[in-house]
Amino acid sequence: MKKLFFCFLLITNTFFAQQKFAWITDTHIGFDSADVELKKIVDQINSIKDVDFILATGDITEKAKNLEFDKAKQILDNLEKPLLIIPGNHDTKWSNSGCSKFTEIWDDDKFIYKKNKTVFIGISSAIPIIGGGGHIKPGDIQWLKDELSRIDSTFEIIFAVHHPLNEDIDNWFKVTNVLRNYKIKAILYGHGHKTQITNFNGIPAVMARATISKNQNSYGFLLVENTKSKINIFEVEKDNVPKFWGEINKAENLTIPLVDSTQFINYNSEISFQKKIKTTLVAPPLFWNEKVFVADFTGLVSCFNLNGKLLWDYDTFGDITAKPIIAEEKLVVTTVQGELTILEPDNGEQIETIGFDDYIVADPVLFNHEGVKNLIIPKQTKSTAALIIATTSGKTYCYDFETLQEIWTNNEAKDMIQNAPQVIGNQIIFGSWDTHIYSIDANTGSTIWKWQGNKSFYYSPAACEFVNDGKYLYLTTPDKVAHTIDIRLGTTKWEKNQYNTWESIGISADKNQLFIKSVEDKFHVISTKNGNLIKTVNVDFGLDTTPNKPIEWNNRIIFSAKNGNIYRINDKFKFRSVLYLGTARMHSVQIIDAKRLLASNMDGEIIIFNIVGD
């Protein structure tokens, strides 16, 4: 009774409080009864009249579906005080809006809010589309610097993010290196679904419990009181009685070390091109005709010569996650918002643009369409070039490239197509987040077969880039299974679950070996014939769920890892690092020719190089 009375005094005596706010996180709308629970929590928060604002630190949705976002907005719009909100990994990994829905609803994925002499500032650590874990975008690091530089030096700073500000965010130190220059008092984060007080590089931190309940009977949120000397944390559950949980002493003098992290190492490679874009690249660059074409996440398309000089740029006024392609010596670019634009690659002039009433995250695909074309506008040439456009609703379109008229549409898939469809003979094959792989007739668009492995959405065969030998399709899925599928029949030949794989697979030049980057440390070479192990190499690259396609180049296996390294494995299965590009997710290494490779990462580092020695 005395303890409850003490807590009551703490939370009702707000004379010394600078701010009081409610803190929700990991609401996971779309999961079971999460929406019902969030509605109740909103009512509870509204009943606390002296709350200044509400903080939401990510994983607002379960699968980042548009309907989930709409439901979350509908509920959160009932809050009677300002909402400060940032996304989490669940809001971006499977986003069928290409991560655009969050900012469409809440205007931004970061915030700054000043109350009395405290600045609350939050940024996104959620990675767009590619892999798990956390990463802060280069533009957001600069935004953080710019915003804090304008703040009165006497103001206190409270920083919000979704992931823990440690190795869970691969470039965490770039944030603490900024925060250490100001009166940072606390880091507030979610992700772990339980309340705890910890410390990141000398900065006190609090992780909040998940708003969603474990057993549909324990939903709740945190109530935070920021006073002159302390940050008091209270937990509010179903009974609506705030209970004191813990505190951060703001009077403590903080020692926050400056972290010096090397962001580039050349291990004896010959570099012929190096460019830092300084913005997020979800799509890897395109090399063509001795030029490098870059389509960044903000929608800017740029062309560089091999001296690194910018030749031209073009703003699509959209977001881009798909790698551009060259078709009939024209540059084809698609935006998340559904626009397909054709540019002149020499000068960036727009040739034509058409729109799709759907989101696009997958690369466009060029192929020769040999079937009947019922076109309204007659063709002027004998070109058979056609484009495949796959959308996040699961629709696949075939368009005549010359006239940009639709030839056929297939709507068999029921969820996002993330990767570029593959054209194999007269079949177009792709995976979807509806748990299936589809084969459709390239000429008619009719479905030939569909394949299903694990029936769980989370293990869908959608993020792995398939490889094939013309007869069989090879892939890996997040349930850690490697699969082989007969391309003609759509039936399983063999499956293996002993390689701890995820969504990374490659194939040798002679089609006899598969290359599998495991979830942690090990790289496996196995037989295409039966999936039996040929060799395991312990590369020690750490935990890595980033999709990657290892390649064979000059009798060496080349692959990149989440840790920023590019590795080569020689014909004796000896490995070494050849380049380190920094703490950002790597794209798959691309072959240019026998003497050049192209590597890039999500922070906009682009390298063309040759490997010296074995």
Coordinates of C-alpha atoms in Angstrom, one line a residue:
M1 CA 0.0 0.0 0.0
K2 CA 2.9 2.4 0.9
K3 CA 4.6 1.6 -2.4
L4 CA 1.5 2.3 -4.4
F5 CA 0.9 5.6 -2.5
F6 CA 4.5 6.6 -3.2
C7 CA 4.1 5.9 -6.9
F8 CA 0.9 7.9 -7.0
L9 CA 2.7 10.9 -5.5
L10 CA 5.4 10.6 -8.1
I11 CA 3.2 10.5 -11.1
T12 CA 0.7 13.1 -9.9
N13 CA 3.2 15.7 -8.6
T14 CA 4.2 17.3 -11.9
F15 CA 5.2 20.7 -10.5
F16 CA 8.9 19.9 -11.2
A17 CA 8.2 18.0 -14.4
Q18 CA 9.4 19.5 -17.7
Q19 CA 7.5 17.0 -19.7
K20 CA 5.3 14.0 -19.3
F21 CA 4.7 11.7 -22.3
A22 CA 3.2 8.3 -23.2
W23 CA 5.5 5.9 -25.0
I24 CA 4.3 3.2 -27.2
T25 CA 6.3 0.8 -29.4
D26 CA 6.1 -2.4 -31.3
T27 CA 2.3 -2.2 -31.7
H28 CA 2.5 -4.7 -34.6
I29 CA -0.9 -3.9 -36.2
G30 CA -1.9 -6.8 -38.3
F31 CA -0.9 -9.4 -35.6
D32 CA -3.8 -11.1 -33.9
S33 CA -5.7 -8.6 -31.7
A34 CA -3.1 -5.9 -31.8
D35 CA -5.6 -3.3 -33.2
V36 CA -8.1 -4.0 -30.4
E37 CA -5.4 -3.5 -27.8
L38 CA -4.0 -0.3 -29.4
K39 CA -7.5 1.2 -29.4
K40 CA -7.8 0.5 -25.6
I41 CA -4.3 2.0 -25.1
V42 CA -5.2 5.2 -27.0
D43 CA -8.3 5.6 -24.7
Q44 CA -6.0 5.1 -21.7
I45 CA -3.5 7.7 -22.9
N46 CA -6.3 10.2 -23.6
S47 CA -7.5 9.8 -20.1
I48 CA -4.2 11.1 -18.8
K49 CA -4.8 14.8 -19.3
D50 CA -1.3 16.2 -18.4
V51 CA 0.4 14.1 -21.1
D52 CA 2.3 16.5 -23.5
F53 CA 2.8 14.1 -26.4
I54 CA 3.0 10.5 -27.4
L55 CA 6.2 8.8 -28.6
A56 CA 6.0 5.8 -30.9
T57 CA 9.3 4.0 -31.6
G58 CA 8.6 1.7 -34.5
D59 CA 7.2 -1.7 -35.6
I60 CA 3.9 0.0 -35.9
T61 CA 2.8 -2.7 -38.3
E62 CA 3.5 -6.5 -38.4
K63 CA 4.1 -6.9 -42.2
A64 CA 4.1 -3.3 -43.5
K65 CA 1.0 -3.9 -45.5
N66 CA -0.9 -0.8 -46.6
L67 CA -4.1 -2.0 -44.9
E68 CA -2.1 -2.4 -41.6
F69 CA -0.8 1.2 -42.0
D70 CA -4.3 2.5 -42.7
K71 CA -5.6 0.7 -39.6
A72 CA -2.8 2.1 -37.4
K73 CA -3.4 5.6 -38.7
Q74 CA -7.1 5.2 -38.0
I75 CA -6.5 4.3 -34.4
L76 CA -3.6 6.7 -33.7
D77 CA -5.6 9.6 -35.2
N78 CA -7.7 9.4 -32.1
L79 CA -4.8 10.5 -29.9
E80 CA -5.6 13.9 -28.4
K81 CA -1.9 15.1 -28.1
P82 CA 0.9 15.3 -30.7
L83 CA 2.4 12.0 -32.0
L84 CA 6.1 11.7 -32.6
I85 CA 6.6 8.5 -34.6
I86 CA 9.4 6.6 -36.4
P87 CA 9.4 3.2 -38.2
G88 CA 10.9 -0.1 -37.2
N89 CA 12.1 -3.0 -39.3
H90 CA 8.6 -4.5 -39.5
D91 CA 7.5 -1.3 -41.2
T92 CA 10.0 -1.6 -44.0
K93 CA 11.2 -5.2 -44.6
W94 CA 8.0 -6.5 -46.4
S95 CA 6.6 -3.1 -47.4
N96 CA 4.3 -3.4 -50.4
S97 CA 4.5 0.3 -50.8
G98 CA 8.3 0.2 -51.1
C99 CA 8.5 2.0 -47.7
S100 CA 6.5 5.0 -49.0
K101 CA 3.3 4.4 -47.0
F102 CA 4.8 5.4 -43.7
T103 CA 5.8 8.8 -44.9
E104 CA 2.6 9.3 -46.9
I105 CA 0.7 8.9 -43.6
W106 CA 3.0 10.6 -41.1
D107 CA 4.9 13.0 -43.5
D108 CA 8.3 11.8 -42.4
D109 CA 10.2 8.9 -40.9
K110 CA 12.0 11.2 -38.4
F111 CA 11.0 14.0 -36.1
I112 CA 12.3 16.9 -33.9
Y113 CA 10.1 18.3 -31.1
K114 CA 11.0 21.0 -28.6
K115 CA 9.3 21.3 -25.3
N116 CA 10.6 23.7 -22.6
K117 CA 14.3 23.3 -22.7
T118 CA 14.4 19.7 -24.0
V119 CA 14.7 18.6 -27.6
F120 CA 13.2 15.2 -28.6
I121 CA 14.7 13.9 -31.8
G122 CA 14.2 10.6 -33.5
I123 CA 15.4 8.9 -36.7
S124 CA 14.7 5.7 -38.5
S125 CA 17.0 2.7 -38.2
A126 CA 14.8 0.5 -40.4
I127 CA 16.4 -0.8 -43.6
P128 CA 14.3 -0.4 -46.8
I129 CA 13.4 -3.8 -48.2
I130 CA 16.9 -5.5 -47.9
G131 CA 17.5 -7.8 -45.0
G132 CA 17.1 -7.3 -41.2
G133 CA 19.0 -5.4 -38.6
G134 CA 19.4 -1.7 -38.4
H135 CA 21.1 1.1 -40.3
I136 CA 20.9 4.9 -40.2
K137 CA 20.7 6.5 -43.7
P138 CA 23.5 8.8 -44.6
G139 CA 21.0 11.6 -45.2
D140 CA 19.5 11.2 -41.7
I141 CA 23.0 11.4 -40.1
Q142 CA 23.5 14.7 -41.9
W143 CA 20.0 15.8 -40.9
L144 CA 20.7 15.0 -37.2
K145 CA 23.9 17.1 -37.4
D146 CA 22.1 20.0 -39.0
E147 CA 19.2 20.0 -36.7
L148 CA 21.3 19.8 -33.5
S149 CA 23.6 22.5 -34.7
R150 CA 20.7 24.9 -34.6
I151 CA 19.8 24.0 -31.0
D152 CA 20.6 26.2 -28.0
S153 CA 23.6 24.6 -26.3
T154 CA 21.8 24.6 -23.0
F155 CA 19.0 22.4 -24.2
E156 CA 18.9 18.8 -23.2
I157 CA 18.6 16.1 -25.9
I158 CA 16.5 12.9 -25.7
F159 CA 17.1 10.7 -28.7
A160 CA 14.7 8.1 -30.1
V161 CA 15.3 5.1 -32.4
H162 CA 13.8 1.7 -33.0
H163 CA 16.8 -0.6 -32.7
P164 CA 19.3 -0.6 -29.8
L165 CA 22.0 1.9 -30.6
N166 CA 24.8 -0.8 -30.6
E167 CA 25.9 -3.4 -33.1
D168 CA 22.2 -4.0 -34.0
I169 CA 22.6 -0.8 -36.0
D170 CA 25.8 -1.3 -38.0
N171 CA 26.7 2.4 -38.1
W172 CA 25.5 3.2 -34.5
F173 CA 28.8 5.0 -33.7
K174 CA 28.0 7.7 -36.3
V175 CA 25.0 8.7 -34.1
T176 CA 26.8 8.7 -30.8
N177 CA 29.7 10.7 -32.3
V178 CA 27.1 13.4 -33.1
L179 CA 25.2 13.2 -29.8
R180 CA 28.3 13.4 -27.6
N181 CA 28.7 17.1 -28.6
Y182 CA 25.4 18.0 -27.0
K183 CA 23.6 17.6 -23.6
I184 CA 22.3 14.1 -24.5
K185 CA 20.5 12.6 -21.5
A186 CA 18.9 9.4 -22.8
I187 CA 18.3 7.1 -25.7
L188 CA 14.8 5.7 -26.0
Y189 CA 14.3 2.6 -28.2
G190 CA 12.0 -0.4 -28.8
H191 CA 12.6 -3.7 -30.8
G192 CA 13.3 -6.0 -27.8
H193 CA 9.7 -6.1 -26.4
K194 CA 10.7 -5.7 -22.8
T195 CA 11.5 -2.8 -20.5
Q196 CA 15.1 -2.4 -19.4
I197 CA 17.6 0.3 -18.7
T198 CA 21.0 0.0 -20.3
N199 CA 23.8 2.1 -21.7
F200 CA 25.2 2.7 -25.2
N201 CA 28.7 4.1 -25.5
G202 CA 28.2 5.9 -22.2
I203 CA 24.7 7.2 -22.8
P204 CA 21.9 6.0 -20.6
A205 CA 19.2 4.2 -22.6
V206 CA 15.8 2.7 -22.0
M207 CA 14.1 0.0 -24.0
A208 CA 10.3 0.0 -23.8
R209 CA 8.1 -3.0 -23.5
A210 CA 6.0 -3.9 -26.6
T211 CA 2.6 -2.3 -26.6
I212 CA 1.2 -5.6 -28.0
S213 CA 0.5 -8.2 -25.3
K214 CA 2.1 -11.6 -25.0
N215 CA -1.1 -13.4 -24.1
Q216 CA -3.8 -11.0 -25.2
N217 CA -4.2 -9.9 -21.6
S218 CA -1.1 -7.9 -20.9
Y219 CA -1.0 -5.0 -23.3
G220 CA 0.5 -1.8 -22.0
F221 CA 2.7 1.2 -22.5
L222 CA 5.2 3.4 -20.6
L223 CA 4.5 6.8 -19.0
V224 CA 7.6 8.9 -18.8
E225 CA 8.2 11.9 -16.6
N226 CA 11.1 14.1 -17.5
T227 CA 12.0 16.2 -14.5
K228 CA 14.9 18.5 -13.8
S229 CA 17.1 15.8 -12.3
K230 CA 15.6 12.5 -13.4
I231 CA 13.7 10.6 -16.1
N232 CA 11.1 8.5 -14.3
I233 CA 9.6 5.5 -16.0
F234 CA 6.2 4.0 -15.2
E235 CA 4.5 1.0 -16.7
V236 CA 0.8 1.2 -17.4
E237 CA -1.0 -2.0 -18.1
K238 CA -4.6 -3.1 -18.6
D239 CA -5.7 -1.9 -15.1
N240 CA -4.7 1.7 -16.1
V241 CA -2.7 2.1 -12.9
P242 CA 0.8 3.5 -13.5
K243 CA 3.5 1.6 -11.6
F244 CA 7.0 3.0 -11.1
W245 CA 9.5 0.9 -13.0
G246 CA 12.8 2.8 -12.9
E247 CA 14.7 6.0 -13.5
I248 CA 17.7 7.7 -15.2
N249 CA 19.7 10.1 -13.1
K250 CA 20.2 13.1 -15.4
A251 CA 22.7 14.7 -13.0
E252 CA 25.4 12.2 -13.8
N253 CA 28.3 13.4 -15.8
L254 CA 28.5 11.3 -19.0
T255 CA 31.7 10.1 -20.6
I256 CA 30.9 9.4 -24.3
P257 CA 34.0 8.2 -26.2
L258 CA 34.5 9.3 -29.8
V259 CA 34.4 6.2 -31.9
D260 CA 36.8 6.1 -34.8
S261 CA 35.7 3.5 -37.3
T262 CA 37.6 3.0 -40.6
Q263 CA 35.1 3.0 -43.5
F264 CA 37.3 1.8 -46.3
I265 CA 40.2 -0.7 -46.6
N266 CA 41.9 -1.8 -49.9
Y267 CA 43.5 -5.2 -49.4
N268 CA 45.7 -5.0 -52.5
S269 CA 43.0 -4.5 -55.2
E270 CA 43.4 -2.3 -58.3
I271 CA 40.7 0.3 -58.2
S272 CA 39.8 2.0 -61.4
F273 CA 36.6 3.8 -60.2
Q274 CA 35.5 5.0 -56.8
K275 CA 32.5 7.2 -56.0
K276 CA 30.6 8.1 -52.8
I277 CA 27.0 9.1 -53.5
K278 CA 26.2 9.9 -49.9
T279 CA 22.6 8.8 -50.1
T280 CA 20.8 5.5 -49.8
L281 CA 21.1 3.0 -52.6
V282 CA 18.5 0.2 -52.3
A283 CA 19.2 -0.6 -56.0
P284 CA 22.7 -1.5 -57.0
P285 CA 24.3 0.7 -59.8
L286 CA 24.2 -0.3 -63.5
F287 CA 27.4 -0.5 -65.6
W288 CA 26.9 0.0 -69.4
N289 CA 28.9 1.4 -72.2
E290 CA 31.7 2.5 -69.9
K291 CA 29.4 4.5 -67.7
V292 CA 27.9 4.0 -64.2
F293 CA 24.2 4.7 -63.8
V294 CA 22.9 5.2 -60.2
A295 CA 19.3 5.3 -59.2
D296 CA 19.1 6.3 -55.5
F297 CA 16.3 5.8 -53.0
T298 CA 15.3 9.5 -53.2
G299 CA 14.5 9.0 -56.9
L300 CA 17.5 10.7 -58.5
V301 CA 19.0 9.0 -61.5
S302 CA 22.7 9.9 -62.1
C303 CA 25.2 9.0 -64.8
F304 CA 29.0 9.1 -64.3
N305 CA 31.9 8.5 -66.5
L306 CA 34.8 6.4 -65.3
N307 CA 36.6 9.5 -64.1
G308 CA 33.8 10.0 -61.6
K309 CA 32.5 13.0 -63.4
L310 CA 28.7 13.6 -63.3
L311 CA 27.5 13.6 -66.9
W312 CA 23.8 14.2 -66.1
D313 CA 21.1 13.5 -63.6
Y314 CA 17.3 13.2 -63.7
D315 CA 14.8 13.5 -60.9
T316 CA 11.9 11.0 -61.1
F317 CA 10.1 12.7 -58.2
G318 CA 9.5 9.2 -56.7
D319 CA 11.4 6.6 -54.7
I320 CA 13.5 3.9 -56.4
T321 CA 14.3 0.4 -55.1
A322 CA 14.7 -1.2 -58.6
K323 CA 17.9 -1.4 -60.6
P324 CA 17.5 0.3 -64.0
I325 CA 18.1 -1.7 -67.1
I326 CA 19.2 -1.0 -70.7
A327 CA 16.7 -1.9 -73.4
E328 CA 17.3 -1.3 -77.0
E329 CA 20.1 1.2 -76.0
K330 CA 17.7 3.1 -73.8
L331 CA 17.7 3.4 -70.0
V332 CA 14.6 2.1 -68.3
V333 CA 13.8 3.3 -64.7
T334 CA 10.9 2.4 -62.5
T335 CA 9.8 4.2 -59.3
V336 CA 8.1 2.7 -56.2
Q337 CA 5.1 4.9 -57.0
G338 CA 4.5 3.0 -60.2
E339 CA 6.1 5.2 -63.0
L340 CA 8.1 3.7 -65.8
T341 CA 10.4 6.2 -67.5
I342 CA 12.6 5.7 -70.5
L343 CA 15.7 8.0 -70.7
E344 CA 18.3 8.6 -73.3
P345 CA 21.5 7.2 -71.6
D346 CA 23.9 9.7 -73.2
N347 CA 22.2 12.8 -71.9
G348 CA 19.4 11.8 -69.5
E349 CA 16.7 13.3 -71.7
Q350 CA 13.2 11.8 -71.0
I351 CA 11.8 9.9 -74.0
E352 CA 8.6 8.6 -72.5
T353 CA 6.8 7.9 -69.2
I354 CA 3.9 5.7 -68.3
G355 CA 2.2 5.0 -65.0
F356 CA 1.0 1.8 -63.3
D357 CA -1.8 1.9 -60.7
D358 CA 0.5 -0.1 -58.4
Y359 CA 3.7 0.0 -56.5
I360 CA 6.9 -1.3 -58.1
V361 CA 10.0 -2.5 -56.1
A362 CA 11.3 -5.3 -58.5
D363 CA 13.7 -4.6 -61.3
P364 CA 12.2 -4.4 -64.8
V365 CA 13.1 -7.3 -67.2
L366 CA 13.8 -7.2 -70.9
F367 CA 13.1 -10.2 -73.1
N368 CA 12.1 -11.1 -76.7
H369 CA 8.3 -11.7 -77.0
E370 CA 7.6 -14.2 -79.8
G371 CA 3.9 -14.5 -79.3
V372 CA 0.9 -12.7 -80.8
K373 CA 0.6 -9.0 -80.0
N374 CA -2.9 -7.4 -80.3
L375 CA -1.7 -3.8 -80.3
I376 CA -3.9 -0.7 -81.0
I377 CA -0.9 1.4 -82.2
P378 CA 0.9 -0.4 -85.0
K379 CA 4.6 -1.1 -84.6
Q380 CA 7.0 0.6 -86.9
T381 CA 9.8 -1.9 -86.6
K382 CA 10.2 -5.7 -86.3
S383 CA 11.6 -5.5 -82.8
T384 CA 10.3 -8.2 -80.4
A385 CA 11.7 -6.4 -77.3
A386 CA 9.2 -6.5 -74.4
L387 CA 9.3 -5.5 -70.8
I388 CA 8.2 -7.4 -67.7
I389 CA 7.0 -5.2 -64.9
A390 CA 6.2 -7.0 -61.6
T391 CA 4.3 -5.1 -58.9
T392 CA 3.8 -5.3 -55.1
S393 CA 0.1 -6.5 -55.5
G394 CA 1.4 -9.6 -57.3
K395 CA 0.5 -8.5 -60.9
T396 CA 2.9 -9.1 -63.7
Y397 CA 2.7 -7.0 -66.8
C398 CA 4.2 -7.6 -70.3
Y399 CA 4.6 -4.5 -72.4
D400 CA 5.8 -4.1 -76.0
F401 CA 8.9 -1.9 -75.6
E402 CA 8.6 0.0 -78.8
T403 CA 5.0 1.2 -78.3
L404 CA 4.7 0.7 -74.5
Q405 CA 1.4 -1.1 -75.0
E406 CA 0.2 -3.9 -72.9
I407 CA 0.6 -7.4 -74.4
W408 CA -0.7 -9.4 -71.4
T409 CA -1.2 -9.3 -67.6
N410 CA -1.0 -12.1 -65.1
N411 CA -2.6 -11.6 -61.6
E412 CA -2.0 -15.1 -60.2
A413 CA 0.3 -14.0 -57.4
K414 CA -1.4 -12.4 -54.3
D415 CA 1.4 -10.5 -52.7
M416 CA 4.5 -8.5 -53.4
I417 CA 7.0 -9.6 -56.1
Q418 CA 10.3 -8.2 -54.7
N419 CA 12.9 -9.5 -57.1
A420 CA 13.2 -9.3 -60.8
P421 CA 11.4 -12.2 -62.6
Q422 CA 13.7 -14.5 -64.5
V423 CA 13.2 -15.4 -68.2
I424 CA 14.1 -19.1 -68.8
G425 CA 13.2 -20.3 -72.3
N426 CA 9.5 -19.6 -72.8
Q427 CA 8.9 -19.3 -69.0
I428 CA 8.9 -16.3 -66.7
I429 CA 9.6 -17.4 -63.1
F430 CA 9.4 -15.3 -60.0
G431 CA 8.7 -15.7 -56.2
S432 CA 6.1 -13.8 -54.2
W433 CA 5.5 -13.0 -50.6
D434 CA 2.3 -15.1 -50.9
T435 CA 4.6 -18.2 -50.2
H436 CA 4.6 -19.3 -53.9
I437 CA 6.9 -19.4 -56.9
Y438 CA 5.2 -18.9 -60.2
S439 CA 6.0 -19.9 -63.8
I440 CA 4.0 -18.2 -66.5
D441 CA 4.1 -18.5 -70.3
A442 CA 6.3 -15.7 -71.7
N443 CA 4.2 -15.3 -74.8
T444 CA 0.6 -15.5 -73.4
G445 CA 1.0 -14.7 -69.7
S446 CA -0.9 -17.8 -68.6
T447 CA 0.2 -19.6 -65.5
I448 CA 2.1 -22.9 -66.2
W449 CA 2.7 -24.0 -62.6
K450 CA 3.1 -22.6 -59.1
W451 CA 5.2 -24.1 -56.3
Q452 CA 5.0 -23.8 -52.5
G453 CA 7.5 -24.8 -49.9
N454 CA 6.9 -23.5 -46.3
K455 CA 3.3 -22.2 -46.0
S456 CA 4.4 -19.3 -43.6
F457 CA 4.5 -15.8 -45.0
Y458 CA 7.7 -15.1 -43.3
Y459 CA 9.5 -18.0 -45.1
S460 CA 8.2 -17.0 -48.6
P461 CA 10.6 -17.5 -51.5
A462 CA 10.6 -13.9 -52.4
A463 CA 13.8 -12.2 -51.4
C464 CA 16.3 -14.7 -52.7
E465 CA 17.6 -14.2 -56.3
F466 CA 17.2 -17.6 -57.9
V467 CA 19.9 -19.3 -60.0
N468 CA 19.4 -21.9 -62.6
D469 CA 21.2 -24.3 -65.0
G470 CA 18.4 -24.3 -67.6
K471 CA 16.8 -27.4 -66.2
Y472 CA 16.5 -26.7 -62.5
L473 CA 15.9 -23.7 -60.4
Y474 CA 17.9 -23.3 -57.2
L475 CA 17.0 -21.1 -54.2
T476 CA 17.2 -20.7 -50.5
T477 CA 14.5 -19.5 -48.1
P478 CA 14.4 -18.0 -44.5
D479 CA 13.4 -21.3 -43.0
K480 CA 17.0 -22.2 -43.7
V481 CA 16.2 -24.7 -46.5
A482 CA 17.9 -25.0 -49.9
H483 CA 15.5 -26.0 -52.7
T484 CA 15.8 -27.4 -56.2
I485 CA 12.8 -27.2 -58.5
D486 CA 12.3 -28.8 -61.9
I487 CA 11.8 -25.8 -64.3
R488 CA 9.5 -27.6 -66.7
L489 CA 7.3 -29.3 -64.1
G490 CA 7.5 -27.1 -61.0
T491 CA 8.2 -30.1 -58.8
T492 CA 10.9 -30.4 -56.1
K493 CA 14.0 -32.4 -56.9
W494 CA 15.8 -32.2 -53.6
E495 CA 15.8 -30.0 -50.4
K496 CA 18.5 -29.6 -47.8
N497 CA 18.2 -28.0 -44.4
Q498 CA 21.7 -28.5 -42.9
Y499 CA 23.4 -25.5 -44.4
N500 CA 21.9 -22.8 -42.1
T501 CA 21.2 -20.8 -45.2
W502 CA 18.9 -17.8 -45.6
E503 CA 18.4 -16.0 -48.9
S504 CA 21.8 -16.2 -50.6
I505 CA 22.8 -18.6 -53.3
G506 CA 25.0 -18.6 -56.4
I507 CA 26.0 -21.1 -59.1
S508 CA 29.4 -22.0 -60.7
A509 CA 30.2 -21.3 -64.3
D510 CA 30.0 -25.0 -65.2
K511 CA 26.6 -25.3 -63.3
N512 CA 27.9 -28.2 -61.2
Q513 CA 28.3 -26.3 -57.9
L514 CA 26.1 -24.1 -55.7
F515 CA 27.5 -21.4 -53.5
I516 CA 25.6 -20.8 -50.2
K517 CA 26.4 -18.0 -47.8
S518 CA 25.0 -19.2 -44.4
V519 CA 23.4 -17.0 -41.8
E520 CA 26.6 -17.0 -39.8
D521 CA 30.3 -17.3 -40.6
K522 CA 30.2 -20.3 -42.9
F523 CA 30.3 -20.5 -46.7
H524 CA 29.2 -23.8 -48.3
V525 CA 29.9 -25.2 -51.7
I526 CA 27.5 -28.0 -52.6
S527 CA 26.6 -30.2 -55.6
T528 CA 23.8 -29.1 -57.9
K529 CA 23.1 -32.8 -58.6
N530 CA 22.1 -33.8 -55.1
G531 CA 22.8 -31.0 -52.7
N532 CA 25.6 -32.9 -51.0
L533 CA 28.4 -30.9 -49.4
I534 CA 31.6 -30.4 -51.3
K535 CA 33.4 -28.0 -49.0
T536 CA 32.7 -25.6 -46.1
V537 CA 34.8 -22.5 -45.6
N538 CA 34.7 -20.8 -42.2
V539 CA 34.9 -17.2 -43.4
D540 CA 33.9 -15.8 -39.9
F541 CA 31.8 -12.9 -41.3
G542 CA 29.4 -12.9 -38.4
L543 CA 25.6 -12.9 -38.4
D544 CA 24.3 -12.0 -41.9
T545 CA 20.8 -12.3 -43.2
T546 CA 21.3 -9.9 -46.1
P547 CA 20.3 -11.5 -49.5
N548 CA 23.4 -11.9 -51.6
K549 CA 24.3 -13.7 -54.9
P550 CA 27.9 -15.2 -54.8
I551 CA 29.5 -15.3 -58.2
E552 CA 32.3 -17.2 -59.9
W553 CA 34.9 -15.0 -61.7
N554 CA 38.2 -16.1 -63.1
N555 CA 37.9 -19.5 -61.2
R556 CA 37.4 -17.7 -57.9
I557 CA 34.2 -17.3 -55.8
I558 CA 33.4 -13.7 -55.0
F559 CA 30.8 -12.5 -52.5
S560 CA 30.1 -9.7 -50.2
A561 CA 28.9 -9.7 -46.6
K562 CA 26.9 -7.6 -44.2
N563 CA 30.1 -6.7 -42.4
G564 CA 31.2 -4.6 -45.4
N565 CA 33.8 -7.0 -46.7
I566 CA 34.2 -8.4 -50.2
Y567 CA 35.7 -11.9 -50.0
R568 CA 37.3 -14.2 -52.6
I569 CA 37.6 -18.0 -52.2
N570 CA 40.2 -19.5 -54.6
D571 CA 40.2 -23.0 -56.2
K572 CA 41.9 -24.4 -53.1
F573 CA 39.1 -23.0 -50.9
K574 CA 41.3 -20.5 -49.2
F575 CA 39.6 -17.1 -48.5
R576 CA 40.7 -13.6 -48.0
S577 CA 39.2 -10.1 -47.9
V578 CA 39.8 -8.1 -51.0
L579 CA 38.0 -4.8 -50.1
Y580 CA 36.2 -3.3 -47.1
L581 CA 33.5 -0.7 -48.0
G582 CA 32.4 0.3 -44.5
T583 CA 29.5 -0.4 -42.2
A584 CA 26.5 -0.6 -44.6
R585 CA 24.7 -3.5 -46.2
M586 CA 26.5 -4.6 -49.4
H587 CA 24.9 -5.3 -52.7
S588 CA 25.9 -8.4 -54.6
V589 CA 29.2 -8.0 -56.5
Q590 CA 28.7 -7.6 -60.3
I591 CA 30.9 -8.9 -63.1
I592 CA 31.8 -6.3 -65.7
D593 CA 34.4 -8.3 -67.6
A594 CA 37.5 -10.5 -67.0
K595 CA 39.4 -7.7 -65.4
R596 CA 36.8 -5.7 -63.6
L597 CA 34.2 -6.1 -60.9
L598 CA 31.7 -3.6 -59.5
A599 CA 30.8 -3.4 -55.8
S600 CA 28.5 -1.1 -54.0
N601 CA 26.7 -0.6 -50.7
M602 CA 23.5 1.0 -49.4
D603 CA 25.4 4.1 -48.2
G604 CA 26.3 4.9 -51.8
E605 CA 29.9 3.7 -52.0
I606 CA 30.6 2.4 -55.5
I607 CA 33.9 0.7 -56.6
I608 CA 35.1 -0.8 -59.8
F609 CA 38.1 -3.0 -59.1
N610 CA 40.3 -5.9 -60.1
I611 CA 41.7 -8.5 -57.7
V612 CA 45.5 -8.6 -57.6
G613 CA 47.1 -11.9 -57.0
D614 CA 45.4 -15.2 -56.0

